[in-house]
PDB file of C-alpha atoms in Angstrom:
ATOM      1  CA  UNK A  25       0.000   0.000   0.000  1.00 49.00           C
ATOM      2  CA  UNK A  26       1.932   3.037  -1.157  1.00 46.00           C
ATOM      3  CA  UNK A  27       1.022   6.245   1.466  1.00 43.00           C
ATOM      4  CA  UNK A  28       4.631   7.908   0.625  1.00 43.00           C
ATOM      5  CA  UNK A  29       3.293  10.774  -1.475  1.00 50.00           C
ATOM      6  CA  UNK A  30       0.187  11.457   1.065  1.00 45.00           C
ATOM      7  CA  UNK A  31       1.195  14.421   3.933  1.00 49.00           C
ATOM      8  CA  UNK A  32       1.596  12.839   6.935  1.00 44.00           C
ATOM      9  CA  UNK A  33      -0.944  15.028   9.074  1.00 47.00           C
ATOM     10  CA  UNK A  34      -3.774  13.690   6.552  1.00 46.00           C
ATOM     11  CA  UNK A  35      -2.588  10.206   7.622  1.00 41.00           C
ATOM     12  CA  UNK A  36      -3.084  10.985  11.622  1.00 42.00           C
ATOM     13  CA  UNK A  37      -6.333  12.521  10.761  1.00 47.00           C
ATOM     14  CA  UNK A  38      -7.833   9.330   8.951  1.00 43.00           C
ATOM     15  CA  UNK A  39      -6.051   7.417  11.733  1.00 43.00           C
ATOM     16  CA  UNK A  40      -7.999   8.442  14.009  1.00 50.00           C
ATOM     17  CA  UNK A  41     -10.924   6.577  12.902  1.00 54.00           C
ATOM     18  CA  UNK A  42     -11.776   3.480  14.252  1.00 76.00           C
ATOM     19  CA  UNK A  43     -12.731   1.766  10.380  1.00 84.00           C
ATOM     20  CA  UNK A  44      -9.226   3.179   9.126  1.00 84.00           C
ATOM     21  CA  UNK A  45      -7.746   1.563  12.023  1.00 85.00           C
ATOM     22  CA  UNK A  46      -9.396  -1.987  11.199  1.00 89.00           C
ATOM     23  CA  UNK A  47      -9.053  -1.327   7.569  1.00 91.00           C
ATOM     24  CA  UNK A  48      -5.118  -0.702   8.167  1.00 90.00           C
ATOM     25  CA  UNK A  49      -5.359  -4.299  10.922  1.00 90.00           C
ATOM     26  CA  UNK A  50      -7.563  -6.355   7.904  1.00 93.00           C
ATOM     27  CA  UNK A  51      -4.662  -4.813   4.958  1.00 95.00           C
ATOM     28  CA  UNK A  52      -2.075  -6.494   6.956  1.00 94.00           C
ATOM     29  CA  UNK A  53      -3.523  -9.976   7.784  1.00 95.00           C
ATOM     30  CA  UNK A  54      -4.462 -10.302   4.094  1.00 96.00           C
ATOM     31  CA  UNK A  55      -1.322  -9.185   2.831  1.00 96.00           C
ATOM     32  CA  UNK A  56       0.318 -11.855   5.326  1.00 97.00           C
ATOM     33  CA  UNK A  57      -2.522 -14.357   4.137  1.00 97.00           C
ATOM     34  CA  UNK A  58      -1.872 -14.133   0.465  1.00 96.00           C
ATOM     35  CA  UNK A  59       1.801 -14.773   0.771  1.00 96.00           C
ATOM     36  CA  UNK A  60       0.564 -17.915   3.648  1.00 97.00           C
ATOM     37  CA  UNK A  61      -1.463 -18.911   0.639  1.00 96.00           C
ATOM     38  CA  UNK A  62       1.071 -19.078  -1.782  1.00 93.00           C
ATOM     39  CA  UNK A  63       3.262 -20.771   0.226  1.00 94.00           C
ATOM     40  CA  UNK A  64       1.199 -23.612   0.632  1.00 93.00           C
ATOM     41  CA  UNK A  65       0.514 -23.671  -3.403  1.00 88.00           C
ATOM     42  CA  UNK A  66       3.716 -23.654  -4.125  1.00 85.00           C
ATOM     43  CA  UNK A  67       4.892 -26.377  -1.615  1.00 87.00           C
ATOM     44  CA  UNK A  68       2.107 -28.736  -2.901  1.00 82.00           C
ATOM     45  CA  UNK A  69       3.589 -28.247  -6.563  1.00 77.00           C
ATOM     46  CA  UNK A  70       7.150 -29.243  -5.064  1.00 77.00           C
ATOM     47  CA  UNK A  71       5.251 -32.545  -4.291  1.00 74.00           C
ATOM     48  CA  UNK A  72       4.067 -33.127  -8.027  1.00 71.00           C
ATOM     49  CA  UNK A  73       5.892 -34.622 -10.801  1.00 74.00           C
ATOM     50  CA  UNK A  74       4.006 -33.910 -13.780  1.00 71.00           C
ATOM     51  CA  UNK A  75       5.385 -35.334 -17.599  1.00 73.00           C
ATOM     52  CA  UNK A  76       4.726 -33.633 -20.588  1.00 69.00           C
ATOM     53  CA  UNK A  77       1.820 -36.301 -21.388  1.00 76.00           C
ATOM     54  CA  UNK A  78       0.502 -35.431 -18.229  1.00 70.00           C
ATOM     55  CA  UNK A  79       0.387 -31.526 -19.361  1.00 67.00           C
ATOM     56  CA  UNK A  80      -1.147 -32.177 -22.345  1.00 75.00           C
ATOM     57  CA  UNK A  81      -3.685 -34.401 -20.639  1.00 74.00           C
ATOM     58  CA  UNK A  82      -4.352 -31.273 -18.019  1.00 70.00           C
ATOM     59  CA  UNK A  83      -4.654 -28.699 -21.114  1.00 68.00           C
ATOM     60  CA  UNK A  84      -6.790 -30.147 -22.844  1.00 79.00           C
ATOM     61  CA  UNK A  85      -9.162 -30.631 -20.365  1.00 67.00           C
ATOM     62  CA  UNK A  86      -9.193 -26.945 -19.610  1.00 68.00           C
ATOM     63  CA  UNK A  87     -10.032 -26.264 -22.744  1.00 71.00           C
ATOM     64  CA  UNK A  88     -12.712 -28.781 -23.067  1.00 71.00           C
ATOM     65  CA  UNK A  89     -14.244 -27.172 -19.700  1.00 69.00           C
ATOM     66  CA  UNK A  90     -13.007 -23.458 -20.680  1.00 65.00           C
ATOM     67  CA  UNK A  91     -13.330 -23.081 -24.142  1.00 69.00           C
ATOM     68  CA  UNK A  92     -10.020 -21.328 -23.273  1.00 71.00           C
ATOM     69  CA  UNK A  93      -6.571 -22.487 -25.145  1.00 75.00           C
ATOM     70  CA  UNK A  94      -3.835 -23.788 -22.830  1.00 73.00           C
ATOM     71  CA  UNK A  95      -0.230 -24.699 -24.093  1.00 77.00           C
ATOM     72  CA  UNK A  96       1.231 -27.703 -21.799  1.00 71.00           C
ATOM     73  CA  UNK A  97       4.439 -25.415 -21.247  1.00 70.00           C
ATOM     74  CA  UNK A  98       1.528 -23.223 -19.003  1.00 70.00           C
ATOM     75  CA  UNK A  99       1.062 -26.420 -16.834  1.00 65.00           C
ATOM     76  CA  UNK A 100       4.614 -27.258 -16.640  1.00 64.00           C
ATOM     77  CA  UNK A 101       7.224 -25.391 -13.974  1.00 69.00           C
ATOM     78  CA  UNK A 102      10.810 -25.332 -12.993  1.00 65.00           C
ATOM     79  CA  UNK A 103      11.483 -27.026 -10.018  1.00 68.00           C
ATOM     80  CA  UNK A 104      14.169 -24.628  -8.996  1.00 72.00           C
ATOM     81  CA  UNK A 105      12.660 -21.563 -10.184  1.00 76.00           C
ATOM     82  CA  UNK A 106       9.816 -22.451  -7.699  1.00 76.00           C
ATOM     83  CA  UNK A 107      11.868 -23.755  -5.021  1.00 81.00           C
ATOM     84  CA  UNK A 108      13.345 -19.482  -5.065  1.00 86.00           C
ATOM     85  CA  UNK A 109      10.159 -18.316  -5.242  1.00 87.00           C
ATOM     86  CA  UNK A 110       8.641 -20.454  -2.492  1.00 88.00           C
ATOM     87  CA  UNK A 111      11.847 -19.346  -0.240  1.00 93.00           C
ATOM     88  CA  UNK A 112      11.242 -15.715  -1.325  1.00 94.00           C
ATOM     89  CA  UNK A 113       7.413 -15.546  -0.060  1.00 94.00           C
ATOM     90  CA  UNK A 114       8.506 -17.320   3.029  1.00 95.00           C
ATOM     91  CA  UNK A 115      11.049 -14.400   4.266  1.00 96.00           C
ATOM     92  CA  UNK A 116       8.902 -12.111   2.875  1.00 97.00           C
ATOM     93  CA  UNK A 117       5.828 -13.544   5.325  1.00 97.00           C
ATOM     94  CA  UNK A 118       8.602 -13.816   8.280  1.00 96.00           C
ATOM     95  CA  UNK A 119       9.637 -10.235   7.837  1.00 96.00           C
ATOM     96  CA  UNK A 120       5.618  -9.066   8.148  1.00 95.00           C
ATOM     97  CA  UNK A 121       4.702 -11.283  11.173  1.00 95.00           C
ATOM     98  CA  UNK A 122       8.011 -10.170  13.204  1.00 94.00           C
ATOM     99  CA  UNK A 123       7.702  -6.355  12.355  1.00 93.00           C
ATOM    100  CA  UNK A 124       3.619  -5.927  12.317  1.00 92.00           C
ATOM    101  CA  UNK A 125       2.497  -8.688  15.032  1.00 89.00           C
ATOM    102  CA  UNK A 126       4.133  -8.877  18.376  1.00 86.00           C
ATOM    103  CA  UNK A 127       4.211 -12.249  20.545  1.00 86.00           C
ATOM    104  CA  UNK A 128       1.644 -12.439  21.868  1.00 82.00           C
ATOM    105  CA  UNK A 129      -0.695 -11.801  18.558  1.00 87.00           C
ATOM    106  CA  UNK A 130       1.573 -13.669  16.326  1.00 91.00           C
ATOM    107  CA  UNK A 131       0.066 -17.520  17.032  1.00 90.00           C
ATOM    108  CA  UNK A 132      -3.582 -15.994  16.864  1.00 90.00           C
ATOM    109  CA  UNK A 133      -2.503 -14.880  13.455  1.00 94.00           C
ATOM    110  CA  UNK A 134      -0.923 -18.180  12.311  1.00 95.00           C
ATOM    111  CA  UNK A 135      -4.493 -20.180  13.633  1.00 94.00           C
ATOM    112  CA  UNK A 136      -5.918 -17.521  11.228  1.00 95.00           C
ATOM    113  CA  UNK A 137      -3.888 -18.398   8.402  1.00 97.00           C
ATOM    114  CA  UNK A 138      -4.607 -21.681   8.762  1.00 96.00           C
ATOM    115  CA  UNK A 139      -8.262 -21.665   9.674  1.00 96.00           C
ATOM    116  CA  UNK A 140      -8.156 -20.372   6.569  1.00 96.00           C
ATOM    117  CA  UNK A 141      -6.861 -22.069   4.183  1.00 96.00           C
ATOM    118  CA  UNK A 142      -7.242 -25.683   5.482  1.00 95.00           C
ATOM    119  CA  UNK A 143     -10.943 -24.941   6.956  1.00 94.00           C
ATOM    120  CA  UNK A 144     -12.549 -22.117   5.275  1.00 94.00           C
ATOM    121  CA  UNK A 145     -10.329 -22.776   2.392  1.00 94.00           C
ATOM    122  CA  UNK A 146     -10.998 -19.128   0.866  1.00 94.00           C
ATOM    123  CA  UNK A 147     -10.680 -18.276  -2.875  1.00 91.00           C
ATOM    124  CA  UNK A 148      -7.332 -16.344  -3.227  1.00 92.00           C
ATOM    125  CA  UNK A 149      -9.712 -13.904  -5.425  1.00 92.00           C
ATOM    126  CA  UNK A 150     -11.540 -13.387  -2.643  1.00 95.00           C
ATOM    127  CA  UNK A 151      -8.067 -12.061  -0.485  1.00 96.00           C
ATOM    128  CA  UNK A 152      -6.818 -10.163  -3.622  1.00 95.00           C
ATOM    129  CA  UNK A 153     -10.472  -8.396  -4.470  1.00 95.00           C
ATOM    130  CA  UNK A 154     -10.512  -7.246  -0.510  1.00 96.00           C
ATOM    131  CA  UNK A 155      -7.172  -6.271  -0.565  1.00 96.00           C
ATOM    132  CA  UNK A 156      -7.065  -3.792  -3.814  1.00 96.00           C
ATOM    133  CA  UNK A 157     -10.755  -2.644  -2.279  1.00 96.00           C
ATOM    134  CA  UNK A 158      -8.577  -2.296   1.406  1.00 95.00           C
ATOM    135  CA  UNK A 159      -5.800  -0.599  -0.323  1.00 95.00           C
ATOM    136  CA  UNK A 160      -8.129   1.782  -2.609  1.00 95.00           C
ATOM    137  CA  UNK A 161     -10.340   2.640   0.982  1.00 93.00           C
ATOM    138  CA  UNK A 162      -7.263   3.458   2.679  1.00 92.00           C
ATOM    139  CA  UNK A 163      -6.043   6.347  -0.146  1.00 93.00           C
ATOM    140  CA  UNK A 164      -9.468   7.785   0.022  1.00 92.00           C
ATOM    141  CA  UNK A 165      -9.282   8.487   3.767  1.00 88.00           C
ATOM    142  CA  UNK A 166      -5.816   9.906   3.290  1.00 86.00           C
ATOM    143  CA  UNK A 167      -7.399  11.924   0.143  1.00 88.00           C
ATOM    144  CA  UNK A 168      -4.766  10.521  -2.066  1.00 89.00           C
ATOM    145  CA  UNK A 169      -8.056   9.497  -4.650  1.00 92.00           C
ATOM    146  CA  UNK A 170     -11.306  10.245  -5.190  1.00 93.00           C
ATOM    147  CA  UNK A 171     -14.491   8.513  -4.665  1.00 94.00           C
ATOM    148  CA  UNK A 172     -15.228   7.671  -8.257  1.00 95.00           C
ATOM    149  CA  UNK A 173     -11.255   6.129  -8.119  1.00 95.00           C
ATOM    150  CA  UNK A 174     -12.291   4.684  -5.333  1.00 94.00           C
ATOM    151  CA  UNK A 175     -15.455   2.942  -6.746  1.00 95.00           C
ATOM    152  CA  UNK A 176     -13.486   1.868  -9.665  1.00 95.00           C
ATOM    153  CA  UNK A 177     -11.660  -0.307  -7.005  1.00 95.00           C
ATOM    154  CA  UNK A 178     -14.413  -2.076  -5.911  1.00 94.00           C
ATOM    155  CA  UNK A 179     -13.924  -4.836  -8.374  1.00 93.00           C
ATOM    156  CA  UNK A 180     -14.587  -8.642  -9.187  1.00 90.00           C
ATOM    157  CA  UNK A 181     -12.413 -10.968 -10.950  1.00 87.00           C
ATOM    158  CA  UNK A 182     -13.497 -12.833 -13.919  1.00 81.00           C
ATOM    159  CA  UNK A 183      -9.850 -15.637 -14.341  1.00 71.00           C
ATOM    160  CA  UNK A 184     -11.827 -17.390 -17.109  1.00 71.00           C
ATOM    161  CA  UNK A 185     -12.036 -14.747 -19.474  1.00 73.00           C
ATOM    162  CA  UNK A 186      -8.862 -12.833 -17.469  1.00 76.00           C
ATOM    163  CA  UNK A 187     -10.888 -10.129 -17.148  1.00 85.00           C
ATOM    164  CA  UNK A 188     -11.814  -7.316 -13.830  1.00 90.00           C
ATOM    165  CA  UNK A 189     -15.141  -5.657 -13.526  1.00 91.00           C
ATOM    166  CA  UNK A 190     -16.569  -3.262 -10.946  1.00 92.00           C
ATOM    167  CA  UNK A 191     -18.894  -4.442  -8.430  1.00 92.00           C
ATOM    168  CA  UNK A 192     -21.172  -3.415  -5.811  1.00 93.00           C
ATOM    169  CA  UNK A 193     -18.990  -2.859  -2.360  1.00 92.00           C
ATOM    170  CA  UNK A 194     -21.903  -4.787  -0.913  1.00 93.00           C
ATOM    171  CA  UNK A 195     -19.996  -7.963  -1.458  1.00 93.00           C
ATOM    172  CA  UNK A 196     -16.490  -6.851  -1.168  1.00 93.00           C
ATOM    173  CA  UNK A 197     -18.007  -5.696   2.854  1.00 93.00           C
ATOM    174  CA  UNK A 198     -19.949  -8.908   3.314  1.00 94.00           C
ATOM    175  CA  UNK A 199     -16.362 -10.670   2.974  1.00 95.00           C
ATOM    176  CA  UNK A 200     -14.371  -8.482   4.690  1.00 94.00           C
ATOM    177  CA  UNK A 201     -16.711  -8.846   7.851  1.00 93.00           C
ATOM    178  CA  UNK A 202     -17.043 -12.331   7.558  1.00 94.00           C
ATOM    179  CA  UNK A 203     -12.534 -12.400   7.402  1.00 95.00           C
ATOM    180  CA  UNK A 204     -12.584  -9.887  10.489  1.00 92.00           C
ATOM    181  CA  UNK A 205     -15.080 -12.150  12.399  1.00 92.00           C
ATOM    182  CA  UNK A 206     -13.347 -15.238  11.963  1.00 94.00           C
ATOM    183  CA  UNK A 207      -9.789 -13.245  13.303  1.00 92.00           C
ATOM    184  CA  UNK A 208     -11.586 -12.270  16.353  1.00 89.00           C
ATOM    185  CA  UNK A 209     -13.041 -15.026  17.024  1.00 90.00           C
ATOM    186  CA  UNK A 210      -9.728 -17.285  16.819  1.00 90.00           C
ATOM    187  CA  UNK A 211      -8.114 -14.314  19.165  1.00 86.00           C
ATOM    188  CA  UNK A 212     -10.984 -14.523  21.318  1.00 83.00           C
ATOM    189  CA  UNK A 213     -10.783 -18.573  21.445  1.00 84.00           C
ATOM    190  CA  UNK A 214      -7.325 -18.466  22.131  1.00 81.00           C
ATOM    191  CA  UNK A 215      -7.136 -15.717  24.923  1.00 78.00           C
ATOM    192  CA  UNK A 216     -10.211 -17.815  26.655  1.00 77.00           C
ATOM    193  CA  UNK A 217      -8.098 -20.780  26.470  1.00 78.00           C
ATOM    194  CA  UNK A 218      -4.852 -19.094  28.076  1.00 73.00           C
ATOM    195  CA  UNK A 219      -7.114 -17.393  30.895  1.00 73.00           C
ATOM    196  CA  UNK A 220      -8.658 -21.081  31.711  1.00 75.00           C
ATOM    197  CA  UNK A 221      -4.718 -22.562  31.915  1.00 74.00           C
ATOM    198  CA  UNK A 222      -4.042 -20.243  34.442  1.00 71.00           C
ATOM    199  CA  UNK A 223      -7.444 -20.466  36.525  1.00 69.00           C
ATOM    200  CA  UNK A 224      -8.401 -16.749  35.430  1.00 64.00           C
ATOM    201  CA  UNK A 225     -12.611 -16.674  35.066  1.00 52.00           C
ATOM    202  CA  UNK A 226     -12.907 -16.410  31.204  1.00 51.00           C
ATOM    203  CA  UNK A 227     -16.366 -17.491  30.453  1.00 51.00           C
ATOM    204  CA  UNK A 228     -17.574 -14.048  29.122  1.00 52.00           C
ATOM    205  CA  UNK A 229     -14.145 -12.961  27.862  1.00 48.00           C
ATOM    206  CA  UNK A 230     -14.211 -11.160  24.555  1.00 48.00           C
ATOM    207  CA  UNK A 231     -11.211  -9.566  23.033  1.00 46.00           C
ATOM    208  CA  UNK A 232     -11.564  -6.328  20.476  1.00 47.00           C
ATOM    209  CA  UNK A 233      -9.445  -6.659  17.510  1.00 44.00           C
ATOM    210  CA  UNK A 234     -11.245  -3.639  15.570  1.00 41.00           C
ATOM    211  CA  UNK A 235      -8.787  -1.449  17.472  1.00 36.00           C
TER     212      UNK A 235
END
């Protein structure tokens, strides 16, 4: 999220607001998410050995499903050129959970990452549409953009035809409230659990992540 051009008075202004504040909080998990995410893609590629026959077999069922042409080189991947990249997002993810997410936060965020991807097992369109709506809300409130630029980032994705298209923010909300709910509630679960271990009452704990 680039905020190096906006004066940094406009950026204490919008920070005062509590739904900048959460915005800024919801930017960073995803942003930590999406690299979590690709991780995990990438190791479960390390793990298949795919021929050329078997590339062929994979395009051409895409196409038959699609109607869109694939070339078996698009299926294929070098094993070392992913091993880099998978190394890459990895620091990358370390660097954001040591610098944004102190110790205590840091686990809750991992159960989050986790929850998920192996549970919820979100659409990675569904992090990236939230995030470029996230990043788009967040240059508003500094005035760095308009509201019609603003709207413009509202968008879906369309992969088959490779295509973006504006949407109602209706939907990109509904997501983002459903992503913030499930953080709290892992922080919540987790902060309940430590209080029982050490004989605190924690029945009606609740925890607010919204900052």
């Amino acid at each position: 999220m680039e905020t190096e051009q906006i004066p940094p008075e406009r950026i204490l202004k919008a920070m005062n607001h509590s739904i900048c504040q959460r915005a800024v909080l919801m930017h960073t998990l995803l942003t930590g998410y999406s690299l979590f995410d690709s991780i995990q893609v990438k190791k479960r590629c390390t793990n298949v050995k795919l021929t050329y026959k078997d590339a062929e077999f994979i395009a051409n069922k895409y196409e038959e499903i699609t109607g869109i042409d694939m070339s078996p080189t698009d299926v294929l991947f070098d094993g070392n050129e992913l091993a880099n990249q998978l190394l890459d997002d990895y620091q990358e993810l370390q660097r954001l959970m040591n610098t944004a997410f102190n110790e205590t936060l840091s686990p809750m965020v991992n159960a989050y990452y986790y929850h998920l991807f192996f549970y919820r097992k979100v659409d990675s369109t569904v992090i990236q549409t939230a995030l470029i709506a996230l990043t788009a809300f967040l240059n508003y409130a500094y005035g760095n953009i308009d509201k019609k630029e603003l709207k413009n980032n509202v968008i879906g994705m369309d992969l088959i035809n490779k295509k973006t298209f504006v949407i109602d923010s209706m939907y990109v909300r509904h997501n983002l409230i459903n992503l913030e709910k499930d953080f709290n509630d892992i922080c919540v679960k987790k902060a309940n659990r430590e209080m029982k271990k050490s004989g605190k009452a924690y029945d009606n704990f609740t925890i607010d992540i919204s900052m």
